[in-house]
Amino acid sequence: MFRRLMAVAAAAAVCLLPGSGLGASASGATLACGPATLATLTALDSSVATNIYRGELGGSETEIDLSHVGTSAALLAAVAADNQASTLTVVKQLVYHPFWHIVRLRVLDAAGKLLADVGGAYVIAPVSRPLKQNGRVIGSFVMSVQDDTGFTKLESRAVGDPIAIYIGGRRILDLGADFPLAQPTSARLTLDGTSYGLVADTYNAFPTGTLVAVIAVPAPTLVQESQSCASVSLAETERVVKRIAARFDPLAARYGNFVETVHADTGAVVVVRIGLRAIAGSEGPGPPALPQTGPVSYQGKIWSVFSFAPTPPARIFVLVPQAP
């Protein structure tokens, strides 16, 4: 039922003219998003949450932590010796290391026997790798850099929608609203007196199985419903980007991290300029001329642009690809 919302959003996108970015008809009239507005908002917010999850699976920090585990001489020696006590000691050192972030680590020998498992109870986005010594597989490990609580906080900071995690249909935790104990099955729900549309995304749990993240998207306003679906999606992207910008303080000193996070979470291209000059951290120089708002052609695509200047004289331009 939740996925029907996504289908409505996809159907709404078909109404857009290439390059218009406004959902204009052939006669120039704007097509109101109307009943598809909630689905459009839900699709955008759900995609951001899923991108955050994917970052925990294969982001740069995850790859670095995988290397810490896979190349640990102490761990390889303990596993090769089939020494459970030594393996447990090393695993604790890796998990509770002060300079990197591993929330759970599970190590097995070559036959699949558990040697050590250290970390939190409810963990998301497990990644598995073999353990090799002198080119020979001597075991394997399952690692995660994020627990369920951390994931809900990341979603809340980026999107701001209430979110709950369910395992086996039972609520494990929630943030932003008081969700029901049993996973809701309807596409809409009233939480704490506010009406929401719901979307459920299924992710991998640690070490196996799945969990469900239920995100509650506020019901749209009449003003939003009167806009085109493309305009609704662009405005929602702008809202998310500005929330992400607020997390980096001082922003001017962390443009690179901000740009990387926005691109990873939304897929947008971010160009930071002072005048016509792209500054350090910008995602490339961008097109020669950038409007503060409106369409632009860049890298063979048509993009919708919005911009803001939280740290003058720099201006942040965000380029969102238009739906074909």
Short mmCIF file of C-alpha atoms in Angstrom, two decimals:
data_model
loop_
_atom_site.label_atom_id
_atom_site.label_comp_id
_atom_site.label_asym_id
_atom_site.label_seq_id
_atom_site.Cartn_x
_atom_site.Cartn_y
_atom_site.Cartn_z
CA MET A 1 0.00 0.00 0.00
CA PHE A 2 2.84 2.36 0.81
CA ARG A 3 4.35 1.77 -2.63
CA ARG A 4 1.17 3.01 -4.28
CA LEU A 5 2.22 6.48 -3.20
CA MET A 6 5.44 6.06 -5.14
CA ALA A 7 3.54 4.95 -8.21
CA VAL A 8 1.35 8.05 -8.04
CA ALA A 9 4.46 10.21 -7.88
CA ALA A 10 5.90 8.48 -10.93
CA ALA A 11 2.65 8.99 -12.81
CA ALA A 12 2.69 12.66 -11.89
CA ALA A 13 6.21 13.03 -13.27
CA VAL A 14 4.96 11.90 -16.69
CA CYS A 15 2.95 15.13 -16.88
CA LEU A 16 6.10 17.26 -16.89
CA LEU A 17 7.42 18.74 -20.10
CA PRO A 18 11.17 18.24 -20.66
CA GLY A 19 13.12 21.25 -19.45
CA SER A 20 10.15 23.07 -18.02
CA GLY A 21 10.71 22.17 -14.39
CA LEU A 22 7.24 23.54 -13.65
CA GLY A 23 4.87 20.90 -14.95
CA ALA A 24 3.53 23.21 -17.63
CA SER A 25 1.04 22.01 -20.22
CA ALA A 26 1.39 22.66 -23.95
CA SER A 27 -0.84 25.70 -23.54
CA GLY A 28 1.43 27.12 -20.82
CA ALA A 29 -0.94 26.44 -17.93
CA THR A 30 0.57 24.95 -14.79
CA LEU A 31 -0.63 21.49 -13.87
CA ALA A 32 -1.36 21.39 -10.15
CA CYS A 33 0.14 18.42 -8.34
CA GLY A 34 -3.15 18.01 -6.46
CA PRO A 35 -3.71 14.49 -5.10
CA ALA A 36 -0.17 13.49 -6.08
CA THR A 37 1.42 16.09 -3.79
CA LEU A 38 1.77 13.82 -0.78
CA ALA A 39 3.23 11.06 -2.95
CA THR A 40 5.73 13.55 -4.40
CA LEU A 41 6.85 14.66 -0.94
CA THR A 42 6.97 11.07 0.28
CA ALA A 43 9.10 9.94 -2.66
CA LEU A 44 11.62 12.71 -2.06
CA ASP A 45 11.88 12.20 1.70
CA SER A 46 12.08 8.42 1.31
CA SER A 47 14.89 8.75 -1.24
CA VAL A 48 16.92 10.89 1.16
CA ALA A 49 16.51 8.32 3.95
CA THR A 50 17.54 5.52 1.59
CA ASN A 51 20.57 7.49 0.42
CA ILE A 52 21.61 7.93 4.05
CA TYR A 53 21.31 4.15 4.49
CA ARG A 54 23.39 3.53 1.37
CA GLY A 55 26.05 5.84 2.73
CA GLU A 56 26.33 3.63 5.81
CA LEU A 57 26.82 0.62 3.51
CA GLY A 58 29.49 2.09 1.26
CA GLY A 59 30.50 5.61 2.26
CA SER A 60 34.13 6.67 2.58
CA GLU A 61 34.15 6.25 6.37
CA THR A 62 32.70 2.75 6.03
CA GLU A 63 35.40 1.76 3.56
CA ILE A 64 38.10 3.07 5.92
CA ASP A 65 36.67 1.09 8.83
CA LEU A 66 36.45 -2.05 6.70
CA SER A 67 40.15 -1.63 6.01
CA HIS A 68 40.90 -1.23 9.74
CA VAL A 69 39.26 -4.59 10.40
CA GLY A 70 40.42 -6.51 7.34
CA THR A 71 44.07 -5.52 7.73
CA SER A 72 44.34 -5.88 11.51
CA ALA A 73 47.38 -8.09 12.07
CA ALA A 74 46.21 -8.92 15.58
CA LEU A 75 42.78 -10.01 14.35
CA LEU A 76 44.20 -12.09 11.52
CA ALA A 77 46.57 -13.85 13.90
CA ALA A 78 43.81 -14.59 16.41
CA VAL A 79 41.45 -15.96 13.75
CA ALA A 80 44.19 -18.03 12.09
CA ALA A 81 44.93 -19.59 15.50
CA ASP A 82 41.19 -20.23 16.05
CA ASN A 83 41.60 -18.52 19.42
CA GLN A 84 38.24 -17.23 20.61
CA ALA A 85 39.59 -15.37 23.64
CA SER A 86 42.20 -13.50 21.60
CA THR A 87 39.67 -12.77 18.85
CA LEU A 88 37.23 -11.32 21.37
CA THR A 89 39.96 -9.09 22.84
CA VAL A 90 40.92 -7.72 19.43
CA VAL A 91 37.30 -7.22 18.37
CA LYS A 92 36.63 -5.17 21.51
CA GLN A 93 39.65 -3.02 20.72
CA LEU A 94 38.40 -2.42 17.17
CA VAL A 95 34.83 -1.61 18.21
CA TYR A 96 35.77 0.70 21.08
CA HIS A 97 38.67 2.40 19.30
CA PRO A 98 38.71 6.18 19.96
CA PHE A 99 39.59 7.20 16.41
CA TRP A 100 36.97 5.45 14.29
CA HIS A 101 33.31 4.49 14.52
CA ILE A 102 32.29 0.82 14.47
CA VAL A 103 29.08 0.00 16.32
CA ARG A 104 29.17 -3.77 15.96
CA LEU A 105 31.64 -6.35 14.70
CA ARG A 106 31.06 -10.08 14.30
CA VAL A 107 33.94 -12.43 13.39
CA LEU A 108 33.68 -16.04 12.19
CA ASP A 109 36.23 -18.68 11.26
CA ALA A 110 36.48 -20.27 7.82
CA ALA A 111 33.86 -22.87 8.73
CA GLY A 112 31.38 -20.20 9.84
CA LYS A 113 31.84 -20.75 13.60
CA LEU A 114 31.30 -17.60 15.65
CA LEU A 115 34.47 -16.38 17.34
CA ALA A 116 33.33 -12.97 18.62
CA ASP A 117 30.39 -10.58 18.37
CA VAL A 118 30.65 -7.17 20.05
CA GLY A 119 28.36 -4.15 19.81
CA GLY A 120 24.81 -2.87 20.10
CA ALA A 121 21.63 -4.94 19.91
CA TYR A 122 19.81 -3.03 17.14
CA VAL A 123 22.15 -2.25 14.28
CA ILE A 124 21.54 -1.32 10.64
CA ALA A 125 23.44 -1.68 7.35
CA PRO A 126 25.77 -4.67 7.93
CA VAL A 127 28.67 -5.18 5.54
CA SER A 128 30.44 -8.53 5.18
CA ARG A 129 34.01 -9.22 4.05
CA PRO A 130 36.38 -12.22 4.04
CA LEU A 131 39.45 -12.30 6.26
CA LYS A 132 42.55 -13.29 4.32
CA GLN A 133 46.06 -14.15 5.42
CA ASN A 134 48.75 -14.72 2.79
CA GLY A 135 46.03 -14.91 0.14
CA ARG A 136 44.10 -17.63 1.99
CA VAL A 137 40.61 -17.09 3.42
CA ILE A 138 40.80 -17.84 7.13
CA GLY A 139 37.45 -16.41 8.18
CA SER A 140 35.03 -13.56 7.67
CA PHE A 141 33.50 -10.62 9.47
CA VAL A 142 30.29 -8.62 9.52
CA MET A 143 30.64 -4.95 10.44
CA SER A 144 28.36 -1.95 10.79
CA VAL A 145 29.11 1.71 11.42
CA GLN A 146 25.56 2.71 12.39
CA ASP A 147 22.91 1.57 14.84
CA ASP A 148 19.17 2.12 14.52
CA THR A 149 19.20 5.10 16.87
CA GLY A 150 21.95 6.83 14.91
CA PHE A 151 20.13 6.25 11.63
CA THR A 152 16.91 7.83 12.92
CA LYS A 153 18.92 10.84 14.12
CA LEU A 154 20.53 11.26 10.70
CA GLU A 155 17.11 11.11 9.01
CA SER A 156 15.69 13.58 11.51
CA ARG A 157 18.53 16.05 11.01
CA ALA A 158 18.36 15.88 7.21
CA VAL A 159 14.62 15.54 6.58
CA GLY A 160 12.96 16.27 9.90
CA ASP A 161 10.12 13.77 9.44
CA PRO A 162 9.08 11.60 12.40
CA ILE A 163 10.50 8.11 11.99
CA ALA A 164 10.14 4.72 13.67
CA ILE A 165 12.04 1.45 13.34
CA TYR A 166 10.13 -1.85 13.37
CA ILE A 167 11.54 -5.36 13.55
CA GLY A 168 9.13 -8.24 13.04
CA GLY A 169 6.27 -5.73 13.10
CA ARG A 170 7.24 -4.50 16.59
CA ARG A 171 8.38 -0.94 17.26
CA ILE A 172 11.98 -0.78 18.45
CA LEU A 173 12.30 2.98 18.66
CA ASP A 174 10.81 6.18 17.31
CA LEU A 175 11.84 9.80 16.99
CA GLY A 176 9.76 12.91 16.40
CA ALA A 177 6.36 11.40 17.25
CA ASP A 178 4.76 8.64 19.29
CA PHE A 179 4.28 5.80 16.78
CA PRO A 180 2.06 2.78 17.50
CA LEU A 181 3.72 -0.30 19.00
CA ALA A 182 2.63 -2.45 16.03
CA GLN A 183 3.79 -1.44 12.56
CA PRO A 184 1.00 0.55 10.87
CA THR A 185 -0.49 -0.94 7.71
CA SER A 186 -2.35 2.12 6.40
CA ALA A 187 -0.94 4.78 4.08
CA ARG A 188 -2.03 7.61 6.39
CA LEU A 189 -1.91 8.06 10.12
CA THR A 190 -2.57 10.74 12.73
CA LEU A 191 0.28 11.07 15.23
CA ASP A 192 0.06 13.44 18.18
CA GLY A 193 -2.84 15.23 16.49
CA THR A 194 -1.06 15.76 13.14
CA SER A 195 -2.02 14.02 9.88
CA TYR A 196 0.76 12.21 8.02
CA GLY A 197 1.31 10.08 4.97
CA LEU A 198 3.45 7.02 5.67
CA VAL A 199 6.19 5.34 3.70
CA ALA A 200 7.90 2.12 4.78
CA ASP A 201 11.45 1.35 3.64
CA THR A 202 13.01 -2.07 4.25
CA TYR A 203 16.71 -2.20 5.11
CA ASN A 204 19.13 -4.90 6.22
CA ALA A 205 19.53 -5.55 9.95
CA PHE A 206 22.61 -6.91 11.72
CA PRO A 207 23.80 -9.60 11.21
CA THR A 208 20.97 -10.89 9.00
CA GLY A 209 17.30 -10.23 8.36
CA THR A 210 15.59 -6.92 7.81
CA LEU A 211 14.06 -3.99 9.62
CA VAL A 212 11.48 -1.46 8.46
CA ALA A 213 11.87 2.30 8.75
CA VAL A 214 8.45 3.97 8.73
CA ILE A 215 8.65 7.67 7.88
CA ALA A 216 5.73 10.02 8.55
CA VAL A 217 5.48 12.81 5.98
CA PRO A 218 3.29 15.79 6.97
CA ALA A 219 0.13 16.18 4.89
CA PRO A 220 0.65 18.90 2.25
CA THR A 221 -0.90 22.34 2.41
CA LEU A 222 -3.37 23.68 -0.16
CA VAL A 223 -0.61 25.94 -1.48
CA GLN A 224 1.63 22.95 -2.11
CA GLU A 225 -1.18 21.07 -3.85
CA SER A 226 -1.74 24.03 -6.18
CA GLN A 227 1.87 23.88 -7.40
CA SER A 228 3.28 21.52 -10.00
CA CYS A 229 4.76 18.25 -8.75
CA ALA A 230 8.19 19.34 -10.01
CA SER A 231 7.94 22.56 -8.00
CA VAL A 232 6.84 20.63 -4.92
CA SER A 233 9.81 18.25 -5.23
CA LEU A 234 12.27 21.11 -5.80
CA ALA A 235 10.97 23.03 -2.79
CA GLU A 236 11.26 19.93 -0.63
CA THR A 237 14.84 19.42 -1.82
CA GLU A 238 15.59 23.03 -0.90
CA ARG A 239 14.15 22.50 2.56
CA VAL A 240 16.34 19.42 3.09
CA VAL A 241 19.47 21.14 1.79
CA LYS A 242 19.00 24.08 4.15
CA ARG A 243 18.52 21.68 7.07
CA ILE A 244 21.78 19.99 6.15
CA ALA A 245 23.54 23.38 5.92
CA ALA A 246 22.39 24.22 9.45
CA ARG A 247 24.24 21.15 10.77
CA PHE A 248 27.64 22.50 9.73
CA ASP A 249 28.80 25.23 12.07
CA PRO A 250 30.65 27.23 10.98
CA LEU A 251 29.50 26.42 7.46
CA ALA A 252 32.19 28.51 5.77
CA ALA A 253 34.87 26.29 7.28
CA ARG A 254 33.16 23.05 6.24
CA TYR A 255 31.95 23.62 2.68
CA GLY A 256 33.57 20.38 1.49
CA ASN A 257 31.72 18.23 4.04
CA PHE A 258 28.46 20.08 3.37
CA VAL A 259 28.73 19.66 -0.40
CA GLU A 260 29.58 15.95 -0.07
CA THR A 261 26.66 15.34 2.30
CA VAL A 262 24.12 17.16 0.12
CA HIS A 263 25.20 15.26 -2.97
CA ALA A 264 25.14 11.91 -1.16
CA ASP A 265 21.75 12.51 0.47
CA THR A 266 19.89 14.21 -2.41
CA GLY A 267 21.86 13.60 -5.61
CA ALA A 268 22.01 17.35 -6.26
CA VAL A 269 25.14 19.10 -7.53
CA VAL A 270 26.36 21.92 -5.29
CA VAL A 271 28.44 24.84 -6.55
CA VAL A 272 29.71 27.39 -4.03
CA ARG A 273 30.84 30.70 -5.49
CA ILE A 274 32.07 34.11 -4.56
CA GLY A 275 31.10 36.13 -7.58
CA LEU A 276 32.02 34.00 -10.59
CA ARG A 277 34.73 32.04 -8.76
CA ALA A 278 34.01 28.57 -7.41
CA ILE A 279 35.64 28.20 -4.00
CA ALA A 280 37.25 25.20 -2.29
CA GLY A 281 34.74 22.48 -1.53
CA SER A 282 32.54 23.29 -4.52
CA GLU A 283 31.44 20.37 -6.67
CA GLY A 284 33.24 21.62 -9.77
CA PRO A 285 33.11 25.11 -11.28
CA GLY A 286 29.56 24.77 -12.63
CA PRO A 287 28.28 26.43 -15.80
CA PRO A 288 29.71 29.86 -16.74
CA ALA A 289 26.46 31.61 -15.82
CA LEU A 290 24.26 30.42 -12.98
CA PRO A 291 20.86 31.93 -12.22
CA GLN A 292 19.95 32.35 -8.58
CA THR A 293 16.82 30.42 -9.44
CA GLY A 294 15.45 28.79 -12.60
CA PRO A 295 16.60 26.28 -15.24
CA VAL A 296 20.14 25.92 -16.57
CA SER A 297 21.87 23.64 -19.07
CA TYR A 298 24.99 21.92 -17.71
CA GLN A 299 26.88 18.75 -18.63
CA GLY A 300 24.30 17.87 -21.29
CA LYS A 301 21.36 18.03 -18.84
CA ILE A 302 18.72 20.52 -17.84
CA TRP A 303 18.80 21.41 -14.14
CA SER A 304 16.55 23.37 -11.83
CA VAL A 305 18.54 25.79 -9.70
CA PHE A 306 17.92 27.35 -6.34
CA SER A 307 20.46 29.27 -4.29
CA PHE A 308 20.95 30.87 -0.92
CA ALA A 309 23.68 32.85 0.82
CA PRO A 310 23.96 31.87 4.49
CA THR A 311 27.61 32.95 4.59
CA PRO A 312 28.08 36.11 2.45
CA PRO A 313 29.83 36.90 0.20
CA ALA A 314 29.64 33.24 -0.83
CA ARG A 315 26.47 31.95 -2.49
CA ILE A 316 25.48 28.29 -2.60
CA PHE A 317 23.91 27.13 -5.88
CA VAL A 318 22.10 23.78 -5.86
CA LEU A 319 21.46 22.07 -9.19
CA VAL A 320 18.71 19.44 -9.25
CA PRO A 321 18.28 17.37 -12.45
CA GLN A 322 14.87 17.87 -14.04
CA ALA A 323 12.70 14.85 -14.72
CA PRO A 324 12.78 13.81 -18.40
#
